[in-house]
Amino acid sequence: MTEQPKIVISEIDMERLERLLESLPAQDAGRLALEAELSRAEVRPSADMPANVVTMNSEVRFTVSSSAEEFRLRLVYPKDAQGKGDTLSILAPVGSALLGLAQGDEMDWPCPGGNSTRVRIEEVIYQPERSGDFHR
């Protein structure tokens, strides 16, 4: 088993995510995955977040390691997830795994059929904290 990378989360995101967790059933799969991620996070004041870290409502550009294909997604709360394919809910397993990672980090991305592919975070295009937007 490979060691998971260190993650950093803002105080505001932690507070909001804890409220979200309280609203979910105890055995909800999304809740359990998110709780596991939050338990290993370093929490920092929102104004002190590194600019290259994925926070809630960040827009991220990825590349697929095997093909160099690029795609972009915004990490959002469940109420903001849209079916258009440009958002990713924090309660999706890959959404909770993305939170707190930094530009240059890699992660496994689930594919149809149970396989996965390796993706790399190439750029955090937009991060609310970097833009001074602490009330998103």
mmCIF file of C-alpha atoms in Angstrom:
data_model
loop_
_atom_site.group_PDB
_atom_site.id
_atom_site.type_symbol
_atom_site.label_atom_id
_atom_site.label_comp_id
_atom_site.label_asym_id
_atom_site.label_seq_id
_atom_site.Cartn_x
_atom_site.Cartn_y
_atom_site.Cartn_z
ATOM 1 C CA MET A 1 0.000 0.000 0.000
ATOM 2 C CA THR A 2 1.406 3.393 -0.973
ATOM 3 C CA GLU A 3 1.571 6.246 1.486
ATOM 4 C CA GLN A 4 -1.016 8.939 0.942
ATOM 5 C CA PRO A 5 0.281 12.453 0.239
ATOM 6 C CA LYS A 6 0.021 15.161 2.861
ATOM 7 C CA ILE A 7 -3.046 17.351 2.449
ATOM 8 C CA VAL A 8 -3.803 20.906 3.567
ATOM 9 C CA ILE A 9 -7.329 22.222 4.186
ATOM 10 C CA SER A 10 -8.535 25.708 5.047
ATOM 11 C CA GLU A 11 -10.362 26.415 8.313
ATOM 12 C CA ILE A 12 -13.430 27.585 6.389
ATOM 13 C CA ASP A 13 -13.562 24.413 4.284
ATOM 14 C CA MET A 14 -13.106 22.256 7.397
ATOM 15 C CA GLU A 15 -15.978 24.000 9.199
ATOM 16 C CA ARG A 16 -18.308 23.702 6.213
ATOM 17 C CA LEU A 17 -17.380 20.099 5.512
ATOM 18 C CA GLU A 18 -17.934 19.123 9.139
ATOM 19 C CA ARG A 19 -21.459 20.621 8.918
ATOM 20 C CA LEU A 20 -22.046 18.658 5.713
ATOM 21 C CA LEU A 21 -20.893 15.447 7.399
ATOM 22 C CA GLU A 22 -23.296 16.032 10.298
ATOM 23 C CA SER A 23 -26.186 16.079 7.820
ATOM 24 C CA LEU A 24 -25.344 12.645 6.345
ATOM 25 C CA PRO A 25 -26.221 9.169 7.642
ATOM 26 C CA ALA A 26 -23.435 7.615 9.733
ATOM 27 C CA GLN A 27 -22.736 4.805 7.229
ATOM 28 C CA ASP A 28 -22.960 6.906 4.052
ATOM 29 C CA ALA A 29 -20.052 5.936 1.764
ATOM 30 C CA GLY A 30 -19.343 9.554 0.818
ATOM 31 C CA ARG A 31 -19.296 10.532 4.470
ATOM 32 C CA LEU A 32 -16.866 7.765 5.399
ATOM 33 C CA ALA A 33 -14.444 8.617 2.571
ATOM 34 C CA LEU A 34 -14.510 12.328 3.395
ATOM 35 C CA GLU A 35 -14.045 11.696 7.127
ATOM 36 C CA ALA A 36 -10.960 9.605 6.355
ATOM 37 C CA GLU A 37 -9.459 12.413 4.275
ATOM 38 C CA LEU A 38 -10.241 15.118 6.834
ATOM 39 C CA SER A 39 -8.711 13.054 9.647
ATOM 40 C CA ARG A 40 -5.255 13.311 8.053
ATOM 41 C CA ALA A 41 -5.459 16.954 6.985
ATOM 42 C CA GLU A 42 -3.385 19.849 8.205
ATOM 43 C CA VAL A 43 -5.824 22.722 8.819
ATOM 44 C CA ARG A 44 -4.633 26.265 8.138
ATOM 45 C CA PRO A 45 -6.231 29.692 8.279
ATOM 46 C CA SER A 46 -7.869 30.400 4.932
ATOM 47 C CA ALA A 47 -5.657 33.439 4.351
ATOM 48 C CA ASP A 48 -2.577 31.185 4.732
ATOM 49 C CA MET A 49 -3.529 28.554 2.159
ATOM 50 C CA PRO A 50 -0.787 27.817 -0.374
ATOM 51 C CA ALA A 51 -1.923 29.048 -3.789
ATOM 52 C CA ASN A 52 -1.326 25.679 -5.477
ATOM 53 C CA VAL A 53 -3.573 23.581 -3.180
ATOM 54 C CA VAL A 54 -7.021 22.298 -4.184
ATOM 55 C CA THR A 55 -9.698 23.762 -1.905
ATOM 56 C CA MET A 56 -13.480 23.717 -2.169
ATOM 57 C CA ASN A 57 -14.690 25.456 -5.347
ATOM 58 C CA SER A 58 -11.226 25.278 -6.914
ATOM 59 C CA GLU A 59 -11.002 24.667 -10.644
ATOM 60 C CA VAL A 60 -8.295 22.168 -11.526
ATOM 61 C CA ARG A 61 -6.601 21.127 -14.781
ATOM 62 C CA PHE A 62 -5.502 17.484 -14.966
ATOM 63 C CA THR A 63 -3.589 15.336 -17.427
ATOM 64 C CA VAL A 64 -4.045 11.593 -17.850
ATOM 65 C CA SER A 65 -0.614 10.006 -17.450
ATOM 66 C CA SER A 66 -1.130 7.301 -20.086
ATOM 67 C CA SER A 67 -2.371 9.606 -22.842
ATOM 68 C CA ALA A 68 -1.527 13.225 -21.936
ATOM 69 C CA GLU A 69 -5.257 13.980 -22.389
ATOM 70 C CA GLU A 70 -6.325 17.054 -20.389
ATOM 71 C CA PHE A 71 -9.547 17.822 -18.566
ATOM 72 C CA ARG A 72 -10.806 20.392 -16.060
ATOM 73 C CA LEU A 73 -13.152 20.103 -13.101
ATOM 74 C CA ARG A 74 -14.378 22.262 -10.223
ATOM 75 C CA LEU A 75 -14.541 20.636 -6.764
ATOM 76 C CA VAL A 76 -17.947 21.523 -5.289
ATOM 77 C CA TYR A 77 -20.422 20.825 -2.507
ATOM 78 C CA PRO A 78 -23.122 18.275 -3.462
ATOM 79 C CA LYS A 79 -25.779 20.968 -3.949
ATOM 80 C CA ASP A 80 -23.593 22.592 -6.636
ATOM 81 C CA ALA A 81 -22.722 19.433 -8.582
ATOM 82 C CA GLN A 82 -24.112 19.590 -12.099
ATOM 83 C CA GLY A 83 -24.657 16.856 -14.617
ATOM 84 C CA LYS A 84 -22.659 18.664 -17.303
ATOM 85 C CA GLY A 85 -19.404 16.962 -16.309
ATOM 86 C CA ASP A 86 -17.503 20.101 -15.306
ATOM 87 C CA THR A 87 -18.048 19.722 -11.556
ATOM 88 C CA LEU A 88 -17.033 17.066 -9.056
ATOM 89 C CA SER A 89 -18.853 16.571 -5.759
ATOM 90 C CA ILE A 90 -16.752 16.413 -2.603
ATOM 91 C CA LEU A 91 -18.811 13.332 -1.658
ATOM 92 C CA ALA A 92 -17.637 11.381 -4.709
ATOM 93 C CA PRO A 93 -14.676 9.186 -3.714
ATOM 94 C CA VAL A 94 -12.406 10.943 -6.182
ATOM 95 C CA GLY A 95 -13.696 14.332 -4.962
ATOM 96 C CA SER A 96 -12.748 13.694 -1.356
ATOM 97 C CA ALA A 97 -9.387 12.293 -2.523
ATOM 98 C CA LEU A 98 -8.697 15.484 -4.501
ATOM 99 C CA LEU A 99 -9.279 17.906 -1.617
ATOM 100 C CA GLY A 100 -6.043 19.263 -0.190
ATOM 101 C CA LEU A 101 -3.742 17.927 -2.900
ATOM 102 C CA ALA A 102 -1.351 20.315 -4.625
ATOM 103 C CA GLN A 103 -0.265 21.095 -8.140
ATOM 104 C CA GLY A 104 2.089 18.319 -9.268
ATOM 105 C CA ASP A 105 0.448 15.618 -7.122
ATOM 106 C CA GLU A 106 -0.853 12.475 -8.798
ATOM 107 C CA MET A 107 -3.821 10.286 -7.933
ATOM 108 C CA ASP A 108 -5.674 7.245 -9.238
ATOM 109 C CA TRP A 109 -8.878 8.105 -11.087
ATOM 110 C CA PRO A 110 -11.615 5.454 -11.307
ATOM 111 C CA CYS A 111 -12.742 4.487 -14.807
ATOM 112 C CA PRO A 112 -15.792 2.584 -16.053
ATOM 113 C CA GLY A 113 -15.453 -1.153 -15.590
ATOM 114 C CA GLY A 114 -13.623 -0.910 -12.287
ATOM 115 C CA ASN A 115 -10.223 0.060 -13.668
ATOM 116 C CA SER A 116 -8.400 3.269 -12.830
ATOM 117 C CA THR A 117 -5.952 5.578 -14.522
ATOM 118 C CA ARG A 118 -3.308 7.857 -13.059
ATOM 119 C CA VAL A 119 -3.892 11.601 -13.348
ATOM 120 C CA ARG A 120 -1.666 14.526 -12.457
ATOM 121 C CA ILE A 121 -2.817 17.892 -11.133
ATOM 122 C CA GLU A 122 -1.200 20.235 -13.635
ATOM 123 C CA GLU A 123 -2.665 23.511 -12.423
ATOM 124 C CA VAL A 124 -5.018 24.940 -9.856
ATOM 125 C CA ILE A 125 -6.619 27.386 -12.295
ATOM 126 C CA TYR A 126 -8.825 29.061 -9.712
ATOM 127 C CA GLN A 127 -8.636 28.852 -5.944
ATOM 128 C CA PRO A 128 -11.045 31.024 -3.896
ATOM 129 C CA GLU A 129 -8.506 31.695 -1.143
ATOM 130 C CA ARG A 130 -5.900 32.878 -3.653
ATOM 131 C CA SER A 131 -8.507 35.261 -5.062
ATOM 132 C CA GLY A 132 -9.443 36.563 -1.609
ATOM 133 C CA ASP A 133 -12.913 35.007 -1.860
ATOM 134 C CA PHE A 134 -13.427 33.589 1.632
ATOM 135 C CA HIS A 135 -17.247 33.522 1.473
ATOM 136 C CA ARG A 136 -17.872 31.247 -1.505
#
